[in-house]
Each structure stands twice: as structure tokens, then as C-alpha cells.
JSON list of C-alpha atoms in Angstrom, two decimals:
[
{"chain": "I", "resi": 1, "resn": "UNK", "atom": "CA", "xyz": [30.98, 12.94, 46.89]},
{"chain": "I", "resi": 2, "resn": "UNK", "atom": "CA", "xyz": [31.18, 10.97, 50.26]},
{"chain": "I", "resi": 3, "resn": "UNK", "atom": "CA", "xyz": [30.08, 12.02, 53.88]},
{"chain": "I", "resi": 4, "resn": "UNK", "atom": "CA", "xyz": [32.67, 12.05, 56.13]},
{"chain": "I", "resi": 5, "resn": "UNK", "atom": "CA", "xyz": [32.05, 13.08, 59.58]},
{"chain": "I", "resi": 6, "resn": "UNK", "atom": "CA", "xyz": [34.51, 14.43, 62.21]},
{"chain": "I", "resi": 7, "resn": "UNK", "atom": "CA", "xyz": [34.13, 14.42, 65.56]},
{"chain": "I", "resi": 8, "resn": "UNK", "atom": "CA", "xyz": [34.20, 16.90, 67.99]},
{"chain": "I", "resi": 9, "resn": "UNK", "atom": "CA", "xyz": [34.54, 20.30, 65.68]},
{"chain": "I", "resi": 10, "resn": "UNK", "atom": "CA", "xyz": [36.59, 21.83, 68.14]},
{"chain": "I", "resi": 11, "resn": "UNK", "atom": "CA", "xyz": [38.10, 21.07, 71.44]},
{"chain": "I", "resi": 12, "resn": "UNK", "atom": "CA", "xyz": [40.37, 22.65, 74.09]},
{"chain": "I", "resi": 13, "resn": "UNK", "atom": "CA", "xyz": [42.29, 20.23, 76.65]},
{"chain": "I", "resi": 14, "resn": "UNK", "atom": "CA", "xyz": [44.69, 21.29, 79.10]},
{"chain": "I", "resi": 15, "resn": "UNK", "atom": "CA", "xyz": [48.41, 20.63, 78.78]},
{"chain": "I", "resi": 16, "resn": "UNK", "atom": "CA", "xyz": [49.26, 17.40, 79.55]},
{"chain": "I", "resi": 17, "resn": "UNK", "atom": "CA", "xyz": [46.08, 15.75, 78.57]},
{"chain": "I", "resi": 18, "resn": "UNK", "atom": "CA", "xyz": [45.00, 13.53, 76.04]},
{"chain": "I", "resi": 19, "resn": "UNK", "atom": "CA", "xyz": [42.24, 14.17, 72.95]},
{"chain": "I", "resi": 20, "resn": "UNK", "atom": "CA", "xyz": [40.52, 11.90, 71.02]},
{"chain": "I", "resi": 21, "resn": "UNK", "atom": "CA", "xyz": [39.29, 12.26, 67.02]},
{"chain": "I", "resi": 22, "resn": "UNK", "atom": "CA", "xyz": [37.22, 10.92, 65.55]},
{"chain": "I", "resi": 23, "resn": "UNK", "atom": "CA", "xyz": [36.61, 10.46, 61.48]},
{"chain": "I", "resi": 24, "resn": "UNK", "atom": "CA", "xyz": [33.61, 8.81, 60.52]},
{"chain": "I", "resi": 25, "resn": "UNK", "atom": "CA", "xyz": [32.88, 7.36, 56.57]},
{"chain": "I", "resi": 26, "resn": "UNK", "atom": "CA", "xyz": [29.03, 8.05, 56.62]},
{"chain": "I", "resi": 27, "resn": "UNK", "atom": "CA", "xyz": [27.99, 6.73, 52.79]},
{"chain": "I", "resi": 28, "resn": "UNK", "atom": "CA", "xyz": [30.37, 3.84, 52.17]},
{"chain": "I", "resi": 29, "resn": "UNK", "atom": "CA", "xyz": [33.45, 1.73, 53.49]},
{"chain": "I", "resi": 30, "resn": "UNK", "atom": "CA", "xyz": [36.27, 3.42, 53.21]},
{"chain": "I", "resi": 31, "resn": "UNK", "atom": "CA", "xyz": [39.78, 1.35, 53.29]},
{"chain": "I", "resi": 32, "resn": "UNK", "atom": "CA", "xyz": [42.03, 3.85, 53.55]},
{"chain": "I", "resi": 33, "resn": "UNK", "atom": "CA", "xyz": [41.97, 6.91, 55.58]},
{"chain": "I", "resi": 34, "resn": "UNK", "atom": "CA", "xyz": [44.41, 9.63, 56.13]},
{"chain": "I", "resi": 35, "resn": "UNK", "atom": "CA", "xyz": [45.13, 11.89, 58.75]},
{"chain": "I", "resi": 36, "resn": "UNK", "atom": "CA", "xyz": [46.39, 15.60, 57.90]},
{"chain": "I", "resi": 37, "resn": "UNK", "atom": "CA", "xyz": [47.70, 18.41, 60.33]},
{"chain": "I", "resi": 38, "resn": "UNK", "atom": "CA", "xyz": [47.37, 21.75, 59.04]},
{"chain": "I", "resi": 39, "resn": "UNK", "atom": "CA", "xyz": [48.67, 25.05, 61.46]},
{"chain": "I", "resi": 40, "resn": "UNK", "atom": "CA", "xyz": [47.49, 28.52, 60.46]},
{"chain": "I", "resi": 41, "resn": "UNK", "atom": "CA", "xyz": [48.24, 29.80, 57.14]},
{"chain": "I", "resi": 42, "resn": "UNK", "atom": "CA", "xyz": [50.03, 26.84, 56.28]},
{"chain": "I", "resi": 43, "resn": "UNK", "atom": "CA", "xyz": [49.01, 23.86, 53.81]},
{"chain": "I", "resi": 44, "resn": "UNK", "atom": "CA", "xyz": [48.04, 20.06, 55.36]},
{"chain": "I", "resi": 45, "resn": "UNK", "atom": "CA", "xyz": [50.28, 18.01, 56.07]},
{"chain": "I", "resi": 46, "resn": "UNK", "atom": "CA", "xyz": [49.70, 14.41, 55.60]},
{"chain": "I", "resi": 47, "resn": "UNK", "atom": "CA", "xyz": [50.61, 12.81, 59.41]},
{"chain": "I", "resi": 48, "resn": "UNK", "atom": "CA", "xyz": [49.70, 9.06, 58.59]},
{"chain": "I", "resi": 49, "resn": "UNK", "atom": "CA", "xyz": [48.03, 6.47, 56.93]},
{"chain": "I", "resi": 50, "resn": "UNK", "atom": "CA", "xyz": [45.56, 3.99, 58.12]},
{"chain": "I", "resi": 51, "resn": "UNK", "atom": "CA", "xyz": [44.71, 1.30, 56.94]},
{"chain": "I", "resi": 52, "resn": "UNK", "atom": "CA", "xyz": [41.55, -0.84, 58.08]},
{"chain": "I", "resi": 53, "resn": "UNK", "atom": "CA", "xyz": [43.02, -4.00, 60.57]},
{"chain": "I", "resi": 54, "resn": "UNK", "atom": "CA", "xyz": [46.34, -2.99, 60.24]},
{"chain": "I", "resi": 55, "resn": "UNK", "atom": "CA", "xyz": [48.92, -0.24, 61.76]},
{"chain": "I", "resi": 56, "resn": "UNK", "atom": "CA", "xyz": [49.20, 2.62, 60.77]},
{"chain": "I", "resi": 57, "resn": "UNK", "atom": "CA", "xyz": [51.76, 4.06, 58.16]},
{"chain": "I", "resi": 58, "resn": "UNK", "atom": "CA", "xyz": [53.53, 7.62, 59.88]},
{"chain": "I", "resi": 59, "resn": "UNK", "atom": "CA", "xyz": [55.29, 10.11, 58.30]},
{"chain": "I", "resi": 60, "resn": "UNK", "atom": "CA", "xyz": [58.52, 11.09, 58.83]},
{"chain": "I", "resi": 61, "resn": "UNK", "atom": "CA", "xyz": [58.99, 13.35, 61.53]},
{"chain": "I", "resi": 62, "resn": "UNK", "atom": "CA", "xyz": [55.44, 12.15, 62.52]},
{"chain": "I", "resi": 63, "resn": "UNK", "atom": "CA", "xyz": [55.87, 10.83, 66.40]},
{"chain": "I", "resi": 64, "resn": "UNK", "atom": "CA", "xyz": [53.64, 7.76, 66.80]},
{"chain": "I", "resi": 65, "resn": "UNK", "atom": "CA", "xyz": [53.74, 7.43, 70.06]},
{"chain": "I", "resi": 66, "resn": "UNK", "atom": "CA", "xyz": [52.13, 10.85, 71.01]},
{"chain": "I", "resi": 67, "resn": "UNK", "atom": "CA", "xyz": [49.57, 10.64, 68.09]},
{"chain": "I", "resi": 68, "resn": "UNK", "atom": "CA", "xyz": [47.42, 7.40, 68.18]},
{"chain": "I", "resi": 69, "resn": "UNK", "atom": "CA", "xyz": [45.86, 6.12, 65.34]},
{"chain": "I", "resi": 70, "resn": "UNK", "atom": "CA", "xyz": [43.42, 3.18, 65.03]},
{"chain": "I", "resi": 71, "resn": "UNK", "atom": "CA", "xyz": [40.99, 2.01, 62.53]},
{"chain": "I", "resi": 72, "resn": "UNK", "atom": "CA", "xyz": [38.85, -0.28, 63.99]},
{"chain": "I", "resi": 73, "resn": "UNK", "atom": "CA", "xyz": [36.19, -0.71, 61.11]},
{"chain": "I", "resi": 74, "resn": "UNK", "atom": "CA", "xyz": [35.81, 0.64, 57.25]},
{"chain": "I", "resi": 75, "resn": "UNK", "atom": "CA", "xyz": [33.98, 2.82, 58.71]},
{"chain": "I", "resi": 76, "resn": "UNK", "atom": "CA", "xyz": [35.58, 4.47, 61.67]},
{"chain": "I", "resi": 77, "resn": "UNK", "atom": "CA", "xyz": [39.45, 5.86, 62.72]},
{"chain": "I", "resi": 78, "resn": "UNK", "atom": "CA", "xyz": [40.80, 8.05, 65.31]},
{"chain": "I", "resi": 79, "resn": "UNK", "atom": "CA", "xyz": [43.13, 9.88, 66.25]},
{"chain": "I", "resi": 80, "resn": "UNK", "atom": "CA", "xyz": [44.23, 10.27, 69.66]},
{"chain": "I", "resi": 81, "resn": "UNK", "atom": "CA", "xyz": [46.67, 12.85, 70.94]},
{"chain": "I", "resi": 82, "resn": "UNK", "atom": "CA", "xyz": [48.47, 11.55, 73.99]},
{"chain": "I", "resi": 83, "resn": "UNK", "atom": "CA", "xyz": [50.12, 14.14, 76.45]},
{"chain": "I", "resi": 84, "resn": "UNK", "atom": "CA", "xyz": [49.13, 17.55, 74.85]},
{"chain": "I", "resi": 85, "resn": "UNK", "atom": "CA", "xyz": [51.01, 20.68, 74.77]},
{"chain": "I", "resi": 86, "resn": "UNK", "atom": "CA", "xyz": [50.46, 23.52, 73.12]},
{"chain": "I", "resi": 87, "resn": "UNK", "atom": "CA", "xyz": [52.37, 23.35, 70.10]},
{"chain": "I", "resi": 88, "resn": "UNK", "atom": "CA", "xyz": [49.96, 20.12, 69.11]},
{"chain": "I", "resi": 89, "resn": "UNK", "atom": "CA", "xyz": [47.31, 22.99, 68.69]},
{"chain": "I", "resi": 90, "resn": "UNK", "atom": "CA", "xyz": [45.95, 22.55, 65.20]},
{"chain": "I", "resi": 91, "resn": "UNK", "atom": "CA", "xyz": [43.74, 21.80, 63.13]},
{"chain": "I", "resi": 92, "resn": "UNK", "atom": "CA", "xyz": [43.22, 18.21, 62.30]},
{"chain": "I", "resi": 93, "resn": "UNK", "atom": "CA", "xyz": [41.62, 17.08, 59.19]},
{"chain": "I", "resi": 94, "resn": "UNK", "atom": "CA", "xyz": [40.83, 13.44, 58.42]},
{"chain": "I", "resi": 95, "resn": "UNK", "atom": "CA", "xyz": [39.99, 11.91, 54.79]},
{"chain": "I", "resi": 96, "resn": "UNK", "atom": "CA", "xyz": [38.50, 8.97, 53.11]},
{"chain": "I", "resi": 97, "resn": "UNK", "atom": "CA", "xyz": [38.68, 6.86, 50.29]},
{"chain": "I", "resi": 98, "resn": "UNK", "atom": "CA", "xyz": [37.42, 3.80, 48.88]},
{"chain": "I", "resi": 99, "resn": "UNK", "atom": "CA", "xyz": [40.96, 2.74, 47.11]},
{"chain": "I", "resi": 100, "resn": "UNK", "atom": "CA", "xyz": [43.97, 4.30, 46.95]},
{"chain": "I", "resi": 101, "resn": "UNK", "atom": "CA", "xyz": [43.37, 5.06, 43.36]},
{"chain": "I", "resi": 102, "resn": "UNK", "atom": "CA", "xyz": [40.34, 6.85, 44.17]},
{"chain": "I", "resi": 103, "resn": "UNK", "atom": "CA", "xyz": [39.77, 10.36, 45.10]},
{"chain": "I", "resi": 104, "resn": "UNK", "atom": "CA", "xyz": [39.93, 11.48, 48.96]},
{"chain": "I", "resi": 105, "resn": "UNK", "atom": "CA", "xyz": [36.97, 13.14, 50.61]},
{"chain": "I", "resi": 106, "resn": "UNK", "atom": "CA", "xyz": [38.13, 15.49, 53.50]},
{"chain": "I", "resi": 107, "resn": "UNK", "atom": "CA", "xyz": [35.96, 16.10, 57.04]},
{"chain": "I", "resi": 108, "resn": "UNK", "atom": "CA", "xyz": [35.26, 19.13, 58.12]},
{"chain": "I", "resi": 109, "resn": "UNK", "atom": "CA", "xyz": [38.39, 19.03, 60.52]},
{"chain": "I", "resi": 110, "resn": "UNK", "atom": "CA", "xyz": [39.10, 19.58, 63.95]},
{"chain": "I", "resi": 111, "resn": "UNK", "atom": "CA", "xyz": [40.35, 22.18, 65.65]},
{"chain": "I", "resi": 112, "resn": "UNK", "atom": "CA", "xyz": [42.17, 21.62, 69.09]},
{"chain": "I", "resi": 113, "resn": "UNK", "atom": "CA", "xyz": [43.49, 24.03, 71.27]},
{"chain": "I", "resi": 114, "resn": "UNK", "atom": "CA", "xyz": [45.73, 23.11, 73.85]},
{"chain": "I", "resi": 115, "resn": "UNK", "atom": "CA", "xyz": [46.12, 25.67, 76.98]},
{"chain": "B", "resi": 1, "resn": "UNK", "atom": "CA", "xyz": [60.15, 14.28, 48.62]},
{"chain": "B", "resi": 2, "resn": "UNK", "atom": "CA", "xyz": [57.80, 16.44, 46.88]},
{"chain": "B", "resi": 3, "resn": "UNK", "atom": "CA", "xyz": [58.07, 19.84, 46.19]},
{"chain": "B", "resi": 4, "resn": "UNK", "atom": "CA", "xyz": [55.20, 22.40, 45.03]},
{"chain": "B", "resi": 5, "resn": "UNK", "atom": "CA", "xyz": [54.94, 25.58, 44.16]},
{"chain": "B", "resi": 6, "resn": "UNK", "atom": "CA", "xyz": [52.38, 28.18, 44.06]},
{"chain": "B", "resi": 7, "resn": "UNK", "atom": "CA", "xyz": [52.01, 31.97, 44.55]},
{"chain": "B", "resi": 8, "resn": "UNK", "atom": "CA", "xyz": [50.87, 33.30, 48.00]},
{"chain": "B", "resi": 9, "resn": "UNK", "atom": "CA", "xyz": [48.30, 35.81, 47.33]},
{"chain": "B", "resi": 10, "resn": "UNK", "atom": "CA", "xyz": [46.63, 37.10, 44.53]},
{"chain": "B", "resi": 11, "resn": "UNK", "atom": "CA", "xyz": [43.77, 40.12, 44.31]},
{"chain": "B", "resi": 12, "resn": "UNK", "atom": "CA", "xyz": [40.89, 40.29, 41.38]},
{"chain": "B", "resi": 13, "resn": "UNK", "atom": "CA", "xyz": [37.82, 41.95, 40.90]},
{"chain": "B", "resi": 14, "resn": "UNK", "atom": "CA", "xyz": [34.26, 40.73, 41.19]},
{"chain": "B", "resi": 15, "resn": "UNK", "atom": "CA", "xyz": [33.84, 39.91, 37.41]},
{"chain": "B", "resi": 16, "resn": "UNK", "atom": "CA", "xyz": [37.21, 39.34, 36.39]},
{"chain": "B", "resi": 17, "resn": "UNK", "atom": "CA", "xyz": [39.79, 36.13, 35.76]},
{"chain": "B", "resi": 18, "resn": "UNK", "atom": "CA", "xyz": [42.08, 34.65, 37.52]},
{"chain": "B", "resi": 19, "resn": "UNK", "atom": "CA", "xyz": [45.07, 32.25, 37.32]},
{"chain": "B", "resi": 20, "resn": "UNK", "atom": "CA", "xyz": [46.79, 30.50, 39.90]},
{"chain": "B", "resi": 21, "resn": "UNK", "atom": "CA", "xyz": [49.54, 28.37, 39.15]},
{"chain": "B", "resi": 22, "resn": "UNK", "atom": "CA", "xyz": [51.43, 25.52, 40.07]},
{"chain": "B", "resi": 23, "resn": "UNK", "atom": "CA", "xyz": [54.66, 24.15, 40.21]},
{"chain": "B", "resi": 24, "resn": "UNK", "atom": "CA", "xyz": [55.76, 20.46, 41.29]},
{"chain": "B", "resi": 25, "resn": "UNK", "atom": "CA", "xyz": [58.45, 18.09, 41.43]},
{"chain": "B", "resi": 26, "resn": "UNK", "atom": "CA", "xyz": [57.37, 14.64, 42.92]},
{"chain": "B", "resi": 27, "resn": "UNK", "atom": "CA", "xyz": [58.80, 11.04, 43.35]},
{"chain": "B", "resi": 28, "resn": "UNK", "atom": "CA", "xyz": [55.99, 9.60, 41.03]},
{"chain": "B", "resi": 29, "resn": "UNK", "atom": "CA", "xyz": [52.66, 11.26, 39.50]},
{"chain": "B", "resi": 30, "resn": "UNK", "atom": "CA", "xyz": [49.26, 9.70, 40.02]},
{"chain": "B", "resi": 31, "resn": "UNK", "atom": "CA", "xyz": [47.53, 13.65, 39.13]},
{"chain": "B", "resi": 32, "resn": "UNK", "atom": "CA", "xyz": [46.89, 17.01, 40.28]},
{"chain": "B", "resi": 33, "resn": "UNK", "atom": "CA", "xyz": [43.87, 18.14, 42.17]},
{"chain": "B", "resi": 34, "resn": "UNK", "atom": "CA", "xyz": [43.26, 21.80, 42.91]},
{"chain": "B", "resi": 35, "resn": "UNK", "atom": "CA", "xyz": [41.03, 22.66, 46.34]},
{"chain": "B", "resi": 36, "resn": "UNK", "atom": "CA", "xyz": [39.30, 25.52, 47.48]},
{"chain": "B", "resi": 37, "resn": "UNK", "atom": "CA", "xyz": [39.54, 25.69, 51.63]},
{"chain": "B", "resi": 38, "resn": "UNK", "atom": "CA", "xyz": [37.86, 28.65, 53.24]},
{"chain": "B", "resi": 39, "resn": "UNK", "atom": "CA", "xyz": [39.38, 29.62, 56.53]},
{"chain": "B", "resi": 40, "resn": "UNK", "atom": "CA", "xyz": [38.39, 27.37, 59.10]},
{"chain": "B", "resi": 41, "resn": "UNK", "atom": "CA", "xyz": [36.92, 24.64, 56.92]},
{"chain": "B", "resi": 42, "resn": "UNK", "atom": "CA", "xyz": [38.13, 21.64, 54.86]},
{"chain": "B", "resi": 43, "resn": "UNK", "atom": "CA", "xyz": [39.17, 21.74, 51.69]},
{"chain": "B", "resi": 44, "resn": "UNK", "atom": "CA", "xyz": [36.69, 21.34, 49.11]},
{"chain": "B", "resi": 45, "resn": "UNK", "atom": "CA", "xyz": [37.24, 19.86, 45.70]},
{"chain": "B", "resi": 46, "resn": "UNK", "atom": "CA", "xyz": [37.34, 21.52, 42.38]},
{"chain": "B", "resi": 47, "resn": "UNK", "atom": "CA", "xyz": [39.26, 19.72, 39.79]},
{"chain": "B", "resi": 48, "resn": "UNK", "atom": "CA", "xyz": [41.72, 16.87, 38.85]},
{"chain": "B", "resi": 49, "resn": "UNK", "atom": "CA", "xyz": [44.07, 16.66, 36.10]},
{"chain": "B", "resi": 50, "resn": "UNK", "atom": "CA", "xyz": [45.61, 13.27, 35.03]},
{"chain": "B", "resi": 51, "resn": "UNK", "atom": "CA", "xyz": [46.70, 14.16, 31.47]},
{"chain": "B", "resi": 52, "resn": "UNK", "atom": "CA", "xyz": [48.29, 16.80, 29.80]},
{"chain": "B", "resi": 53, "resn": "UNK", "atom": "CA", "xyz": [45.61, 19.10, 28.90]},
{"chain": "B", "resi": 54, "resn": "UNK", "atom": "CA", "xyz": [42.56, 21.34, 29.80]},
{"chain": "B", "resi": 55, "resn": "UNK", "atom": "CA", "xyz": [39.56, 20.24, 32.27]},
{"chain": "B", "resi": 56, "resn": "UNK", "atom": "CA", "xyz": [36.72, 22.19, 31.98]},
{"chain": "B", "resi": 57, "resn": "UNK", "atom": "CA", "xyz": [33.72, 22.43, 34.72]},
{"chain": "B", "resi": 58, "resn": "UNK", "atom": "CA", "xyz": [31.87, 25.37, 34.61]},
{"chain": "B", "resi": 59, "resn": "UNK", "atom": "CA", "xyz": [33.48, 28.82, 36.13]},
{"chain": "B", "resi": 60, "resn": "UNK", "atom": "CA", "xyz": [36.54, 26.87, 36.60]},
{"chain": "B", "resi": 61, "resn": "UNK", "atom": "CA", "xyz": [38.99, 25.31, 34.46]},
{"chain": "B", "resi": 62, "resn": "UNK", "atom": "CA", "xyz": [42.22, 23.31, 35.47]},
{"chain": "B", "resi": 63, "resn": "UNK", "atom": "CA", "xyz": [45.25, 22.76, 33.01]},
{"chain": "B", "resi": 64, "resn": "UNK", "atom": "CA", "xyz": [47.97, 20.11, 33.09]},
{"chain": "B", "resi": 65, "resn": "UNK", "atom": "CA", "xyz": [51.52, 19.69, 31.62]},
{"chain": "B", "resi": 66, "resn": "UNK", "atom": "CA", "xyz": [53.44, 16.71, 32.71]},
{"chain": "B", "resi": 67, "resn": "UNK", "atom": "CA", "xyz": [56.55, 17.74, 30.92]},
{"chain": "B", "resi": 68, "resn": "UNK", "atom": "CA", "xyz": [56.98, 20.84, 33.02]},
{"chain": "B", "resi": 69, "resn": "UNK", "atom": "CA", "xyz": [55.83, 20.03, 35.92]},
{"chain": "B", "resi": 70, "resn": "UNK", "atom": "CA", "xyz": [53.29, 22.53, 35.60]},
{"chain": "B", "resi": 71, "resn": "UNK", "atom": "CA", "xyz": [49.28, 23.21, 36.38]},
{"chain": "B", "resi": 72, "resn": "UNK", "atom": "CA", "xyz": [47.02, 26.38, 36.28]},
{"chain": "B", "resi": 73, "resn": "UNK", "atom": "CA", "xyz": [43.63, 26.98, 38.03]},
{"chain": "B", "resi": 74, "resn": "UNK", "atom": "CA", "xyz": [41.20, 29.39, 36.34]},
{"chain": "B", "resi": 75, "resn": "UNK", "atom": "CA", "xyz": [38.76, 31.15, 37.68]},
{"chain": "B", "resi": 76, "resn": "UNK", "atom": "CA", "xyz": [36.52, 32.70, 35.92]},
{"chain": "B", "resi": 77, "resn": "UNK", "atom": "CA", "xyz": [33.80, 35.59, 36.27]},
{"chain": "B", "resi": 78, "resn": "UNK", "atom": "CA", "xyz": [35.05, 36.11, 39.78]},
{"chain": "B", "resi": 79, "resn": "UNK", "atom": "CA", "xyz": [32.06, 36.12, 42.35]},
{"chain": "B", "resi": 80, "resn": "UNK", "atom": "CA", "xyz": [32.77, 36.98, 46.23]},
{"chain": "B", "resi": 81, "resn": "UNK", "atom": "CA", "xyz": [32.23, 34.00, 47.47]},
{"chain": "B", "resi": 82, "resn": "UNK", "atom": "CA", "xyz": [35.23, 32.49, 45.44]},
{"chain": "B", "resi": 83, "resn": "UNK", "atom": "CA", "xyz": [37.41, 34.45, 48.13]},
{"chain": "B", "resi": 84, "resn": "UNK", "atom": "CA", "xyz": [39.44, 31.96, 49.62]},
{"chain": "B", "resi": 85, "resn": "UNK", "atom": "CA", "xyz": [42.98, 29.76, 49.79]},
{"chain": "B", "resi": 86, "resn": "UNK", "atom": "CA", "xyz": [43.28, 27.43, 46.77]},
{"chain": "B", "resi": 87, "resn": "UNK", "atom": "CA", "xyz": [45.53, 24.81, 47.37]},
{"chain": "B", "resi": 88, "resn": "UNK", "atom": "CA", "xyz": [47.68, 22.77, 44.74]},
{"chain": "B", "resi": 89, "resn": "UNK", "atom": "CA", "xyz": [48.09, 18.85, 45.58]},
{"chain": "B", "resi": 90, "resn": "UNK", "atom": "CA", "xyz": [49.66, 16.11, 43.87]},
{"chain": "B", "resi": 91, "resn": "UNK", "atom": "CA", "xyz": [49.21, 12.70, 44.09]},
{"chain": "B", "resi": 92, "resn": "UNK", "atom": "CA", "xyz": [52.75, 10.45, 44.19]},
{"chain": "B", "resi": 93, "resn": "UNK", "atom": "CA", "xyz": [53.25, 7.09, 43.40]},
{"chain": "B", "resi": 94, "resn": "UNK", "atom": "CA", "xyz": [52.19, 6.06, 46.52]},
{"chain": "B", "resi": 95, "resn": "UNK", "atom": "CA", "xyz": [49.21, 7.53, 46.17]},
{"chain": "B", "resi": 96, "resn": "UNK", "atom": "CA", "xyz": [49.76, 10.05, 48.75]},
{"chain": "B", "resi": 97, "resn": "UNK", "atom": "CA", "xyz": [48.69, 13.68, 48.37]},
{"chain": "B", "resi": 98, "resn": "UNK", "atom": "CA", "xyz": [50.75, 16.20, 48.92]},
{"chain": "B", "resi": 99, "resn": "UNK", "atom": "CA", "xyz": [49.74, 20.13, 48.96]},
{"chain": "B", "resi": 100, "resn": "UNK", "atom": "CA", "xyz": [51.27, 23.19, 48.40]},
{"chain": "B", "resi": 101, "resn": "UNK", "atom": "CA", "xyz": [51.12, 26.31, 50.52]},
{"chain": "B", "resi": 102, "resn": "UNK", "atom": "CA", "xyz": [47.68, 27.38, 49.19]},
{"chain": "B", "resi": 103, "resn": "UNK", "atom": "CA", "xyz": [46.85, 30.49, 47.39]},
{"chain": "B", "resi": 104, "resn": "UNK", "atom": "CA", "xyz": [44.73, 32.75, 48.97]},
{"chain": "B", "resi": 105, "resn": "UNK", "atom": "CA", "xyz": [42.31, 34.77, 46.30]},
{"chain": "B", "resi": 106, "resn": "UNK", "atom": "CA", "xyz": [40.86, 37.93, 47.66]},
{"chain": "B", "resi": 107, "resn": "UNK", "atom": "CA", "xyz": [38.01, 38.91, 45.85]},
{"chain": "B", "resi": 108, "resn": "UNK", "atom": "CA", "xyz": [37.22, 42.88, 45.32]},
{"chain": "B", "resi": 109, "resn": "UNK", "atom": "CA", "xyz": [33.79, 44.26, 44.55]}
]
């Protein structure tokens, strides 16, 4: 399967602030990429999807404003989280794939904690 | 929307079987991929289903019926490192997964 990377493992911010994540393809360019939210003892849920050189596609109920999402290259997206607070604590997992069609291969996520 | 199914929690013995299964109703089907996620990690992949039937790959096997809307992980010979959340998605016509609630297998020696 692929490499994807995540980037950092785990961070805690300060209310208020704003995070950055990043989700790296390591073995091969990856056109789409997803971004998933998942909160303790609960499944992932798909926030957007992002598409390289173009915006990105939100979910409903999904505020994009407050969560950033660009994918600069096939090989690069991130997700920023503007204004934290501590019900954005999470854990954030990002996946790739080559086509839609094809199967998705989750990073090892990111946990944020907001105080 | 989508809507999936699957049972909570589920104990087994080191040695034993066990099925989880699955429930959906989705806008569109593009298959069904069973996870394994241990606490604090990403999930992990384990099987896909497309067509009705039974995929095999080595302790575990995955089983699909379109008709009903219904899938089954089985895992087999139960070891202790298979304790963990197993988590149901399907795939719409959009391509999208979507995942159920996650079953989490506690494994007993």
C-alpha cells in the first residue's frame, strides 16, 4: 500500500489559536485526498474533499471557514484549523488516493488538543 | 445519506471465531471495505468486497450481499493482537467512504 505521512502526530494549541496539518503522499501522486474527523469512540467522519488545484469539496455541517483546506501539489494538503476551541479537539486523519476509483490509504492521524 | 450498521462490542477467546456484521443503506454502492483501527492509530485495511460473495485472505474472510444490504467480517483463530475496533465502510456513488461506528473485539486469553 502507499506511504502517507501526517504531520505533527499530536499537538496542543491554546483556545483561540490556529493549527496547521499536514498530509503528505510519500510513494506516488495522489489526486484526491480526504480529510476525516474522528472524536473518541466514535467512527471518522469524512470533513472534505480535496482535490489537487482546485477547492475543496465540504461536507455538510462541515464549516469551511474555520477548517482550511489546500492542496497545493499531488503530493501535499493541509488542513488548517482557524480559531480553536476546545470542542475542535480530535483526532484528524487524512487519506490518499490515486483515483477516486481506487482504494484510500489513511495517515497515521493527528491528534489535537485544544486547552 | 448513508446509514450503517454494526454491533458495538463483541468478546472471544484467543483461538476462537468471530463475526462481525454489517448493515448499510447508501445513495449508490461502489463496495465495502472492513478496517481494523487500534486505539490511537489509523485504520488499517483488511478487506474489500465488490460482489456478492466470499473474499478470502488468510485469518480473515469478508462476505458480501448486495441484495440485503448486508456484509460479515470473520475472524478467525483469534490471536491477541486482533483486539481492536473494526470498522464497516462503504463506498457511495460518489466515491466517498462512509464508516460505521466500529466494532470493538476484545480478545480473551
Amino acid at each position: 500500500g502507499a506511504v502517507v505521512s501526517q504531520h505533527p502526530s499530536w499537538v496542543i494549541c491554546k483556545s483561540g489559536t490556529s493549527v496547521k496539518i499536514e498530509c503528505r503522499s510519500l510513494d506516488f501522486q495522489a489526486t484526491t485526498m480526504f480529510w476525516y474527523r474522528q472524536f473518541p469512540k466514535q467512527s471518522l467522519m469524512l470533513m472534505a474533499t480535496s482535490n489537487e488545484g482546485s477547492k475543496a469539496t465540504y461536507e455538510q455541517g462541515v464549516e469551511k471557514d474555520k477548517f482550511l483546506i489546500n492542496h497545493a501539489s499531488l503530493t501535499l494538503s493541509t488542513l488548517t484549523v482557524t480559531s480553536a476551541h476546545p470542542e475542535d479537539s480530535s483526532f484528524y486523519i487524512c487519506s490518499v488516493t490515486y483515483e477516486r476509483e481506487y482504494e484510500q490509504y489513511f495517515g497515521p492521524g493527528t491528534r489535537l488538543t485544544v486547552t | 445519506g448513508q446509514n450503517i450498521d454494526q454491533p458495538t462490542e463483541m468478546t472471544a477467546t484467543e483461538g476462537a471465531i468471530v463475526q462481525i456484521n454489517c448493515t448499510y443503506q447508501t445513495s449508490g454502492f461502489n463496495g465495502l471495505f472492513w478496517y481494523q483501527q487500534h486505539a490511537g492509530e489509523a485504520p488499517t485495511f483488511l478487506s474489500y468486497n465488490v460482489l456478492d460473495g466470499l473474499e478470502e485472505k488468510g485469518r480473515f474472510s469478508s462476505f458480501l450481499s448486495r441484495s440485503k444490504g448486508y456484509s460479515y467480517l470473520l475472524l478467525k483463530e483469534l490471536q491477541m493482537k486482533d483486539s481492536a475496533s473494526y470498522l464497516c465502510a462503504v463506498r457511495d456513488g460518489d466515491y466517498k467512504l462512509s464508516f460505521g461506528a466500529g466494532t470493538t473485539v476484545t480478545v480473551r486469553a
